[in-house]
XYZ file of C-alpha atoms in Angstrom:
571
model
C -122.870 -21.517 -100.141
C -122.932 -25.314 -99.777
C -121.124 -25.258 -96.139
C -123.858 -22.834 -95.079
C -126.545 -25.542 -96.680
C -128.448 -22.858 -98.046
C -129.428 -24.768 -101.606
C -131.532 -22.042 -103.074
C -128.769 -19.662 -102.706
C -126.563 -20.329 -105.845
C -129.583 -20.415 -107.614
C -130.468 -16.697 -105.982
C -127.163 -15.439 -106.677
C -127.020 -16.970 -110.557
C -130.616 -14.755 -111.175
C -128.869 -11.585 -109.724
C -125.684 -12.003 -111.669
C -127.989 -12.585 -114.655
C -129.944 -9.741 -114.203
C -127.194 -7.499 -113.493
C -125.133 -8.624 -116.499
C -128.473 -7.505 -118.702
C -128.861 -4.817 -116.724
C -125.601 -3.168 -117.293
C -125.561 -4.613 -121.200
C -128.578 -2.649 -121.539
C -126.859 0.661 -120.125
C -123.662 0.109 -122.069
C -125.769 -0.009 -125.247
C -127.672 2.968 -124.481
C -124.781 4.845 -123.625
C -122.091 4.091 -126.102
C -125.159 4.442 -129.003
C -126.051 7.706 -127.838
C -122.125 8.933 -127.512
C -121.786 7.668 -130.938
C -125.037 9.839 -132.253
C -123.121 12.735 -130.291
C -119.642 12.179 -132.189
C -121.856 12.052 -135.300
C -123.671 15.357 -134.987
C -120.077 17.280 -134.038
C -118.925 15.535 -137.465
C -116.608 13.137 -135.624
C -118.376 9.847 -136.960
C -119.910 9.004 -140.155
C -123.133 11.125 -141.148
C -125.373 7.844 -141.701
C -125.021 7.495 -138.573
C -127.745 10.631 -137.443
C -130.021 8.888 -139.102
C -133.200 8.173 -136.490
C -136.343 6.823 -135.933
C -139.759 8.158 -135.991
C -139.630 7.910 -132.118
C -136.157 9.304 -131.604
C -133.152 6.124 -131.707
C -130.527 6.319 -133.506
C -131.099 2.886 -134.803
C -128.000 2.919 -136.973
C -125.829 3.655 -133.627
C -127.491 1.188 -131.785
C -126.777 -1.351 -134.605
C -123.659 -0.668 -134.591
C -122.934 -0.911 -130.740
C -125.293 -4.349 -130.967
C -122.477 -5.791 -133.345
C -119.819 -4.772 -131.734
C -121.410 -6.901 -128.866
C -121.468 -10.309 -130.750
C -117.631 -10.124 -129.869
C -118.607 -12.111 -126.351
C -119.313 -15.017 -128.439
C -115.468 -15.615 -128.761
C -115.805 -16.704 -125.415
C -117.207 -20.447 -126.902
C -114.027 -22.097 -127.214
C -111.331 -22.009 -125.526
C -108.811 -20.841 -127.637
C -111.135 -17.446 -128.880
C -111.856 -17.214 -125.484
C -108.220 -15.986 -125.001
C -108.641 -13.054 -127.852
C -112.122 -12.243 -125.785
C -109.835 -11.833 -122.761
C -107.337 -9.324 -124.740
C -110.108 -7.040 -125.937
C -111.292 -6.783 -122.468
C -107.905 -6.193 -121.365
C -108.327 -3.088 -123.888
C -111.463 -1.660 -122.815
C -110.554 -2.217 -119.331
C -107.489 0.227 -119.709
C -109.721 2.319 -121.937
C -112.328 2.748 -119.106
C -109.595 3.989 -116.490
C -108.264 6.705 -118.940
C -111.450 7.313 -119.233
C -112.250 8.282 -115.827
C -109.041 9.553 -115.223
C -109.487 11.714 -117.694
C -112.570 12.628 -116.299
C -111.272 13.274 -112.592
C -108.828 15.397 -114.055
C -111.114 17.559 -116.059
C -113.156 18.282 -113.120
C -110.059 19.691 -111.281
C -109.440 21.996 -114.136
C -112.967 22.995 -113.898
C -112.810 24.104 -110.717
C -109.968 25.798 -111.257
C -111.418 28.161 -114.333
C -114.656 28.652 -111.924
C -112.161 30.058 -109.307
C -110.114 32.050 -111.625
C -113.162 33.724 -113.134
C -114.929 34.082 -109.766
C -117.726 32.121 -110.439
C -119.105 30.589 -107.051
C -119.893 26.848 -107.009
C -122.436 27.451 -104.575
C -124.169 28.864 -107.201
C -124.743 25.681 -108.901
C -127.224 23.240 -109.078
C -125.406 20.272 -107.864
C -121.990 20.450 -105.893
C -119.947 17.508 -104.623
C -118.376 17.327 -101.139
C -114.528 17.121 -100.650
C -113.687 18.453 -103.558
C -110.856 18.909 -105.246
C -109.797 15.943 -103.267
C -112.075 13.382 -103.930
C -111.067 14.183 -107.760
C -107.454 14.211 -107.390
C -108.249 10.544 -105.537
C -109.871 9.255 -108.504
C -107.045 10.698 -110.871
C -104.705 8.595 -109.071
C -106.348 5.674 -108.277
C -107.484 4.860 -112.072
C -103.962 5.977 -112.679
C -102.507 2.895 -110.668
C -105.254 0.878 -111.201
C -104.154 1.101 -115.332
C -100.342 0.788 -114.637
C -101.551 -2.521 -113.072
C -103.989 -3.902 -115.292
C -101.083 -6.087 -116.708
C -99.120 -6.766 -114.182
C -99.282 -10.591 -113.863
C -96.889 -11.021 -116.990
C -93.852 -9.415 -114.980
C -94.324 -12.486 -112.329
C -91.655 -14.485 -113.470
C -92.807 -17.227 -115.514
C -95.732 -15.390 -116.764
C -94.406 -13.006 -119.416
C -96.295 -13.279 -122.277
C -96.250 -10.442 -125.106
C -99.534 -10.774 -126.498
C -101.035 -9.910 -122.578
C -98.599 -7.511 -122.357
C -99.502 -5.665 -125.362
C -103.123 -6.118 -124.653
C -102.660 -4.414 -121.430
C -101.086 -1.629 -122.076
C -101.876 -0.895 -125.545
C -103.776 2.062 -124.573
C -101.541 3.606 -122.037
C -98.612 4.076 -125.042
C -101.983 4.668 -127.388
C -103.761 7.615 -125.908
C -101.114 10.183 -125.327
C -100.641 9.326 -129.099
C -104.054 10.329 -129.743
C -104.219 13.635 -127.650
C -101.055 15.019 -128.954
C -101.914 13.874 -132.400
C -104.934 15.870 -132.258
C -103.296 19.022 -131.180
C -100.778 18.473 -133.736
C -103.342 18.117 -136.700
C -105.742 20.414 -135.533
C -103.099 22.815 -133.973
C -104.933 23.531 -130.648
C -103.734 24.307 -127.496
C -104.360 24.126 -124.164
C -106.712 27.174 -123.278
C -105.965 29.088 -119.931
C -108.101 29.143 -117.189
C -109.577 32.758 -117.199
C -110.483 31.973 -121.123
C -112.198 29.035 -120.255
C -116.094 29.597 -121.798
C -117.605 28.142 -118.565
C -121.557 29.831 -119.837
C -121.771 28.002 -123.437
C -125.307 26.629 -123.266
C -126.053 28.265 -120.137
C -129.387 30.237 -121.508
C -130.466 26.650 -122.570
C -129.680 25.231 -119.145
C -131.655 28.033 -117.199
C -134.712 27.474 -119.226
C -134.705 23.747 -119.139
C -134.132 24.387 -115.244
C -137.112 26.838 -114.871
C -139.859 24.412 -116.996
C -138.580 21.661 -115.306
C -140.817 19.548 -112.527
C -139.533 17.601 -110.101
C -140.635 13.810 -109.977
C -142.408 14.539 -106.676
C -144.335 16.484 -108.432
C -145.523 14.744 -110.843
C -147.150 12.262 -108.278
C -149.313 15.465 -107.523
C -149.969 16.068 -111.291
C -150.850 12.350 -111.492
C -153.355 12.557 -108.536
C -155.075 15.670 -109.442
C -155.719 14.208 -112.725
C -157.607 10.751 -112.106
C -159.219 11.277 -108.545
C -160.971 14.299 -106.962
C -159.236 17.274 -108.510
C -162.538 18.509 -110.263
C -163.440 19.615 -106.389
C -160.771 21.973 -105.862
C -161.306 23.769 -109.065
C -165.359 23.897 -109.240
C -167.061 26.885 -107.819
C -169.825 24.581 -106.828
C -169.081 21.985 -104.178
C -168.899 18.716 -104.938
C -169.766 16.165 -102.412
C -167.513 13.071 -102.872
C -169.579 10.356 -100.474
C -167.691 7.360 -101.593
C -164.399 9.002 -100.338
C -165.555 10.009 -97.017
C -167.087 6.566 -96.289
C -163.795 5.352 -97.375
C -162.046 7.048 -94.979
C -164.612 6.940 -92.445
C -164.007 3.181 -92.874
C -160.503 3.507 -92.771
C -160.375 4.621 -89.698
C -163.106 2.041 -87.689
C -161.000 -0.888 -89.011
C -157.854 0.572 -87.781
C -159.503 1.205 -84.392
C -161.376 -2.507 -84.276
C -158.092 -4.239 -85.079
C -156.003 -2.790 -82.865
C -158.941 -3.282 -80.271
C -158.664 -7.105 -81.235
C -154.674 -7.765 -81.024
C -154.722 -6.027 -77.585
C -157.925 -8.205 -76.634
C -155.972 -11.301 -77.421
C -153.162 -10.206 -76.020
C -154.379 -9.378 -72.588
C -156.684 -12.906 -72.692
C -153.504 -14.884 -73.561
C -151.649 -12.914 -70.646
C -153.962 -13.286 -67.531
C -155.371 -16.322 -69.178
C -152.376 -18.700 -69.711
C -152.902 -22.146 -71.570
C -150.431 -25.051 -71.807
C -148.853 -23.232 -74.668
C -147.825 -20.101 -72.842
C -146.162 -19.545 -70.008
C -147.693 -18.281 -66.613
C -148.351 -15.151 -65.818
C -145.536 -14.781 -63.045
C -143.031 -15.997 -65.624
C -143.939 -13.218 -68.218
C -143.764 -10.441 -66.315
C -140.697 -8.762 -67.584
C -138.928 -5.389 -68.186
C -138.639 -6.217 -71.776
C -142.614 -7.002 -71.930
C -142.821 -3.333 -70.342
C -140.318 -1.703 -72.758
C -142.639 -3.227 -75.742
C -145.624 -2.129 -74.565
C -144.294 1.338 -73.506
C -142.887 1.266 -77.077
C -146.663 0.146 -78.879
C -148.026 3.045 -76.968
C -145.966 5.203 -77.845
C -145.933 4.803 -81.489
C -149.989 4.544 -81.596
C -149.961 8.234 -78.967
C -147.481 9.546 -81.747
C -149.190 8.294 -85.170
C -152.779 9.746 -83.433
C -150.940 13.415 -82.820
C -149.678 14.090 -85.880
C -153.065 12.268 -87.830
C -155.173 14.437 -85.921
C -152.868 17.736 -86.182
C -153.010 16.755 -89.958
C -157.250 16.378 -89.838
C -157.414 19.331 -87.615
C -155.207 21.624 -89.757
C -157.542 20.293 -92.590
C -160.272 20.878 -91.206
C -159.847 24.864 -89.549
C -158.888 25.339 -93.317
C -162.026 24.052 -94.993
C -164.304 26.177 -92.484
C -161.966 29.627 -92.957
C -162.846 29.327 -96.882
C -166.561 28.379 -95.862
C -166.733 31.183 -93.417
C -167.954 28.749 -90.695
C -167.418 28.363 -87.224
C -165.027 25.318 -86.488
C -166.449 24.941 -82.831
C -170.075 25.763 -80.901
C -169.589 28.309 -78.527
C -169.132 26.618 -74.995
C -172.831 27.778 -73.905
C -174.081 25.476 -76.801
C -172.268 22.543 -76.208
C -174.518 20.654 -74.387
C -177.386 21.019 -76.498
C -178.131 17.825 -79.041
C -178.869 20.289 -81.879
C -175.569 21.730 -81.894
C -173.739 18.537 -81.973
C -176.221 17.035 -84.352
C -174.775 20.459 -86.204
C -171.432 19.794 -85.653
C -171.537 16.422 -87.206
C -173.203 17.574 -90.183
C -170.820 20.080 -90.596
C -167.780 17.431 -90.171
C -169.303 14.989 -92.973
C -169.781 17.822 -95.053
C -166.018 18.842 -94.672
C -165.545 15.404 -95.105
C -166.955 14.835 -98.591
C -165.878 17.825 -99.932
C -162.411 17.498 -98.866
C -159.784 16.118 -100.336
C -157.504 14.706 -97.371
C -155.702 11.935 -99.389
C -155.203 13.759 -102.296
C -153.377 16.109 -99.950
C -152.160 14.160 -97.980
C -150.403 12.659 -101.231
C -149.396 16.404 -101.922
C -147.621 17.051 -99.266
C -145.387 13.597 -98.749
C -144.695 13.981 -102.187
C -143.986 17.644 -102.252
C -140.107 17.778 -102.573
C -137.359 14.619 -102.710
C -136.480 14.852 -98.760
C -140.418 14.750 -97.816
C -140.332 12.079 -100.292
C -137.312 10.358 -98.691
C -139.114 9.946 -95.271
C -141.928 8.287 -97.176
C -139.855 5.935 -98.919
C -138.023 4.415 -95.941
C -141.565 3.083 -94.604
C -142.084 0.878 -97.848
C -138.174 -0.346 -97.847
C -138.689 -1.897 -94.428
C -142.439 -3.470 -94.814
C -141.711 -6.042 -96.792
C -138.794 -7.091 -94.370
C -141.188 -6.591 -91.289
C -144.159 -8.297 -92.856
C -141.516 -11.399 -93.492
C -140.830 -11.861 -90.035
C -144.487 -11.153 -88.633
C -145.640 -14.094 -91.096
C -143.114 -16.906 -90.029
C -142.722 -15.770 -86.557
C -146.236 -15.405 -86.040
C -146.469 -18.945 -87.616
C -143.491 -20.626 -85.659
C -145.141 -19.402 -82.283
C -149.277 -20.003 -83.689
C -149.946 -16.303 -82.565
C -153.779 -15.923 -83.204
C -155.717 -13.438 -85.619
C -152.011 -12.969 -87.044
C -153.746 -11.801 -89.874
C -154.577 -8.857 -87.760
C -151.136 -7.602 -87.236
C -150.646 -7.451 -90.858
C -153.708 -5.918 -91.559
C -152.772 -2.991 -89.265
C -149.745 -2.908 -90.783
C -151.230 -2.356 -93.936
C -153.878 0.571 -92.816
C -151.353 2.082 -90.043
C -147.705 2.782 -90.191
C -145.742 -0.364 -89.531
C -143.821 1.231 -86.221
C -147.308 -0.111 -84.039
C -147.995 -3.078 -85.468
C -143.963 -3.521 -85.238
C -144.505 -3.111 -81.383
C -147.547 -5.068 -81.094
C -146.217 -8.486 -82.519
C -143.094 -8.127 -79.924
C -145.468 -8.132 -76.821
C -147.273 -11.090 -78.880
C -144.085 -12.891 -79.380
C -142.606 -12.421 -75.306
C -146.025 -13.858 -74.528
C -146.419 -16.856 -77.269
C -143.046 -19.057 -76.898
C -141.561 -20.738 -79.995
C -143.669 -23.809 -81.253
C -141.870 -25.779 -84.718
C -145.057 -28.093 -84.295
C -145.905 -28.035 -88.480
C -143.670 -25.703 -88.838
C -141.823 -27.068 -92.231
C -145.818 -27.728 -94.060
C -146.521 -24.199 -92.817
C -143.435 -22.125 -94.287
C -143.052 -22.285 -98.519
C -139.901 -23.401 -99.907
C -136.785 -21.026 -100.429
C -137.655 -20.201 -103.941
C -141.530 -19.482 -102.990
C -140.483 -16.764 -100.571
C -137.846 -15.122 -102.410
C -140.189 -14.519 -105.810
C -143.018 -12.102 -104.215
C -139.497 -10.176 -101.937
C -137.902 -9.743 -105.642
C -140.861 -9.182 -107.036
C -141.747 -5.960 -104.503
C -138.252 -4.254 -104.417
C -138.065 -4.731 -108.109
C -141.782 -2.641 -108.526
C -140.410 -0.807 -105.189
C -136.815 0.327 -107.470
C -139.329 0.781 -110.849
C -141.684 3.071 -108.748
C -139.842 6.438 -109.198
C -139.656 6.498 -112.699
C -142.887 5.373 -113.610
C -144.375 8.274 -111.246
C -146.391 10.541 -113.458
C -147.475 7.667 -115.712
C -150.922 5.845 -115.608
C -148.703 2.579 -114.524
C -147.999 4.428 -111.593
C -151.016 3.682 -109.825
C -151.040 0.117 -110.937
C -147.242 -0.496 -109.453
C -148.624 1.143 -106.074
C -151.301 -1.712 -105.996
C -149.269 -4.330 -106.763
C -146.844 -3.240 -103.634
C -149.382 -3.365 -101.111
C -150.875 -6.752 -102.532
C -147.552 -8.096 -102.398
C -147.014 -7.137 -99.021
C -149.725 -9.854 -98.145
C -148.048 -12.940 -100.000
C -145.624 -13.869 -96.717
C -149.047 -14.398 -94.787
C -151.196 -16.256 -98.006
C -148.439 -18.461 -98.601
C -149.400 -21.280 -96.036
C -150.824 -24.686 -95.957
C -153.018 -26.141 -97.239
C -152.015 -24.239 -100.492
C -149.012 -24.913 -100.606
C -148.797 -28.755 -99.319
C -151.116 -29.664 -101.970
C -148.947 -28.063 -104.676
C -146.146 -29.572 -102.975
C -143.778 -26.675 -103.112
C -143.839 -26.186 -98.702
C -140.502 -26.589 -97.028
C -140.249 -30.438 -96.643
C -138.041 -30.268 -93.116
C -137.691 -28.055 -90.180
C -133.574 -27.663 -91.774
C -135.593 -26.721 -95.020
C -137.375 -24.245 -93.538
C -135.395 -22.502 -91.470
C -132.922 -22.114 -94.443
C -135.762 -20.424 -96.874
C -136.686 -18.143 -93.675
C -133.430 -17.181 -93.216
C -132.512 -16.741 -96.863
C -135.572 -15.280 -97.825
C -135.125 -12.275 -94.908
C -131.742 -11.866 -96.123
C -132.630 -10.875 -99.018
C -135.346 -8.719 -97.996
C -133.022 -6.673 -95.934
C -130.024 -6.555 -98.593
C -132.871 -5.334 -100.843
C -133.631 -2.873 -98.230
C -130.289 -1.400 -97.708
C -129.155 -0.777 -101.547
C -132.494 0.984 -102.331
C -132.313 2.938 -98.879
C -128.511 3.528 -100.654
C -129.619 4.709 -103.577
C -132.638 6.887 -102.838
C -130.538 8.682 -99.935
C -128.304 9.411 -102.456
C -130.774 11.014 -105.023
C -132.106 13.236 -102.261
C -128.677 14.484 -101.331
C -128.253 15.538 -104.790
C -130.853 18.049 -104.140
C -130.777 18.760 -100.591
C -128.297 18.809 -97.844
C -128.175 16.383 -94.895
C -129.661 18.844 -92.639
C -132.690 19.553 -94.714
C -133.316 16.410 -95.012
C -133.523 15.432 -91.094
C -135.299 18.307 -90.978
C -137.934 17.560 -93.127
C -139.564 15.316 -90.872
C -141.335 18.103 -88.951
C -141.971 19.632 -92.186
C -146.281 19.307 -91.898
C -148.215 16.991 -89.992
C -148.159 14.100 -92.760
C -144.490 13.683 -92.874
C -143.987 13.727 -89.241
C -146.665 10.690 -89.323
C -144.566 8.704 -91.653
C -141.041 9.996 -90.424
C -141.762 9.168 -87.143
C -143.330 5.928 -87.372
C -139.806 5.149 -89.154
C -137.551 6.314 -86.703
C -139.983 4.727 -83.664
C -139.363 1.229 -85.995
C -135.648 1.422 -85.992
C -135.511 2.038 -82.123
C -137.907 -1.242 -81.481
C -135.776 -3.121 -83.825
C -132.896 -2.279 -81.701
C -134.693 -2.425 -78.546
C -135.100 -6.082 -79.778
C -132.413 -7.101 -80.669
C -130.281 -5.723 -77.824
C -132.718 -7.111 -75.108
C -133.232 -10.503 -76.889
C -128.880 -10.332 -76.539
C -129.117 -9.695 -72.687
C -131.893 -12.116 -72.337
C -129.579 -15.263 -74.240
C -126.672 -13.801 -72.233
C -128.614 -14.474 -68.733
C -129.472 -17.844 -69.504
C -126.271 -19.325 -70.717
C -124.558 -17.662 -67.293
């Protein structure tokens, strides 16, 4: 970190360790409390230990587990240091039993479903490469705990107390599984016997009241906006959200109308600051445009499929016509008609509560929606200091369109903007925040971005959803004079290149281990295939989906051209 002269970044790396360390302290504790209230109902742990709360902890379990936890203050001195070192050597050896254990329970499972011809198909989750991927894990926790100690056989190094320490638990636990069988004279039961349905009445009606967290986004939506106009049998005209989205869609249209306005000016027009014409005509300035075009022609087919659907649906229930015969077309009363009739459907429609419905509806529409919001904050990053580094004008206007319209145009726009505007580091370093300024609002939105999920369903919901887009401006407000005059802007063009760099870094780590995570939770419930699929599910996924995939390519396009171009000028 200090050969890279990146000084924020120990500091960056310190608050992640931190938070992970309480992060997984607070897991541990939940877990191992909640095992020990299990071992205490099946009458394998103290009774007083059932004991609850009004709201449900088992405060004497958690107690316990929080005392056990005061053992990491042996690690103040040096020489109780060395006992905290033995006990983790303990747990450590206890963990990969653990799993072990674990891997080769699953094995047997599989076994007893085969044996008694129960199908695995059949069940609600099912993990790939199996038994294989189980037999791995056996015997990788299996090494891993024959060489948890194996620094005392390096000669010189033999100690007995780390040796002990070590491998307490391997001589330890066979003790305790045979000792049990002994004592409570079990055996091991054979496959076909194996009672593979205990619980499974209580499973299946858990399973059939249960609602997906998708879902609950509708539930959520229908409850605080406009659901009173689906369920009344009178119509209820909701002006505020038609003007809304009436307005929605003029400021869209008059700020794309202003970037390309600028942008042709700046091209035909050229200034001192930008290049002539002749020198910017380029295959990669076609490719961008071509690109821009092609994500606004693709964004406006699948909106207006989306309105039109809408719409044909609103007049079948009304028993209207959706368009004037083509004798009436050119009269003024029928399209003074026709408008009336559209800002009728308008206010009594509910577009984005539906629109909400359906992106929401299951965990692979909702994966497509997701990867939008991963990438924005990364995207509106570079628009803000690359915008600022090259004094693009109205670059407030590419994030507002960023904001209203997916990111995949806007994306596209700022390339052409950046091929036409060369580099200028004139002010850059009183322009650009320090390190620790940019990195607080990019924590700050994948940490409400990683929260989102679980709080959907709950009135904080809405609040987190706020919050997301506000902080999606903060790359753009923080700029001089603000920040000069607190005295916290990069103080050197070294200074802030570092925080830019840093600061995107982090953005796009952030990026990848939620896109990890959340791909993960969707393959849980549907297969790879359904997923991909998904995108042409309806109108409003394909918008989002889409504007995704059309991002990734002009990322790439990019990046690849930006190569070739560096590549031609150093031959």
């Amino acid at each position: 970190m200090i050969r890279l002269r990146i000084r924020v970044l120990p500091d960056i790396v310190n608050a992640l360790v931190l938070s992970a360390a309480f992060s997984a302290g607070n897991s541990y504790v939940y877990c191992a409390s909640r095992s020990l209230f299990g071992l205490a109902l099946e009458g394998r742990a103290p009774k007083v230990l059932t004991k609850c709360t009004r709201n449900g902890v088992p405060i004497y379990c958690v107690l316990f587990v929080l005392v056990i936890s005061l053992l990491s203050f042996l690690q103040v001195t040096s020489g109780t240091a060395q006992v905290l070192r033995w006990f983790v050597s303990v747990i450590t050896a206890s963990q990969l039993i653990n799993f072990a254990v674990i891997a080769f329970t699953f094995t047997r499972f599989k076994k007893a479903c085969e044996a008694q011809g129960i199908s695995r198909d059949s069940l609600p989750y099912k993990g790939i490469l199996q038994p294989y991927l189980a037999w791995y894990a056996f015997a990788g926790c299996v090494v891993m705990t024959l060489l948890n100690g194996f620094p005392v056989f390096i000669k010189g190094n033999w100690a007995i107390a780390s040796f002990f320490f070590s491998y307490t638990m391997v001589g330890v636990f066979p003790v305790l599984y045979f000792g049990w069988k002994l004592l409570k004279r079990t055996s091991v039961i054979k496959l076909q016997d194996v009672d593979l349905l205990q619980d499974v009445a209580e499973i299946d009606e858990y399973t059939r009241n249960f609602t997906p967290s998708p879902a609950r986004v509708r539930d959520y939506i229908s409850k605080h906006t406009m659901a009173s106009i689906m369920t009344s049998s009178e119509p209820v005209h909701n002006i505020m959200g038609a003007t809304i989205f009436v307005g929605y869609v003029l400021a869209a249209l008059y700020l794309s109308i202003l970037i390309v306005i600028d942008l042709h000016r700046s091209y035909i027009a050229p200034t001192s600051s930008t290049p002539s014409k002749a020198q910017r005509i380029s295959s990669r300035l076609q490719i961008f445009v071509a690109l821009a075009v092609l994500s606004f022609s693709t964004l406006s087919y699948h909106m207006l499929s989306y309105l039109i659907y809408a719409y044909q649906e609103w007049v079948t229930v009304k028993n209207l016509e959706a368009l004037p015969k083509s004798s009436d077309l050119f009269t003024l009363s029928t399209w003074q008609s026709l408008l009336r009739q559209i800002w009728q459907w308008l206010t009594e429609s509910t577009l984005f509560l539906n629109f909400a419905e359906t992106i929401c509806e299951n965990s692979a529409n909702f994966w497509w929606t997701q990867q939008a919001l991963f990438v924005s904050m990364a995207s509106a990053l570079f628009i803000s200091i690359e915008g600022t580094r090259r004094q693009i004008p109205h670059l407030w206007a590419y994030l507002a369109v960023g904001q209203i319209l997916p990111i995949s145009f806007a994306q596209n726009l700022f390339f052409v903007a950046m091929i036409i505007f060369p580099i200028s580091d004139e002010g850059l370093a009183t322009q650009i925040p320090g390190p620790v300024t940019q990195c607080l609002p990019i924590a700050a939105y994948y940490i409400l971005l990683a929260r989102a999920p679980s709080s959907i369903g709950k009135p904080i919901f809405m609040s987190i959803i706020v919050l997301l887009r506000m902080l999606l401006l903060f790359p753009f407000l923080f700029r001089t004079p603000v920040f000069k005059a607190l005295g916290i802007a990069s103080t050197s063009m070294q200074s802030a290149q570092s925080g830019y760099t840093t600061a995107y870094i982090l953005a796009l780590l952030c990026s990848a281990v939620l896109f990890v995570q959340q791909t993960a939770w969707a393959l849980r419930q549907h297969k790879v295939g359904d997923i991909l699929m998904a995108v042409n599910s309806s109108p409003a996924v394909s918008a989002l989906g889409y504007d995704f995939i059309l991002y990734v390519v002009s990322c790439a396009a990019w990046f690849l051209t930006s190569h070739k171009e560096q590549s031609v000028k150093a031959a």
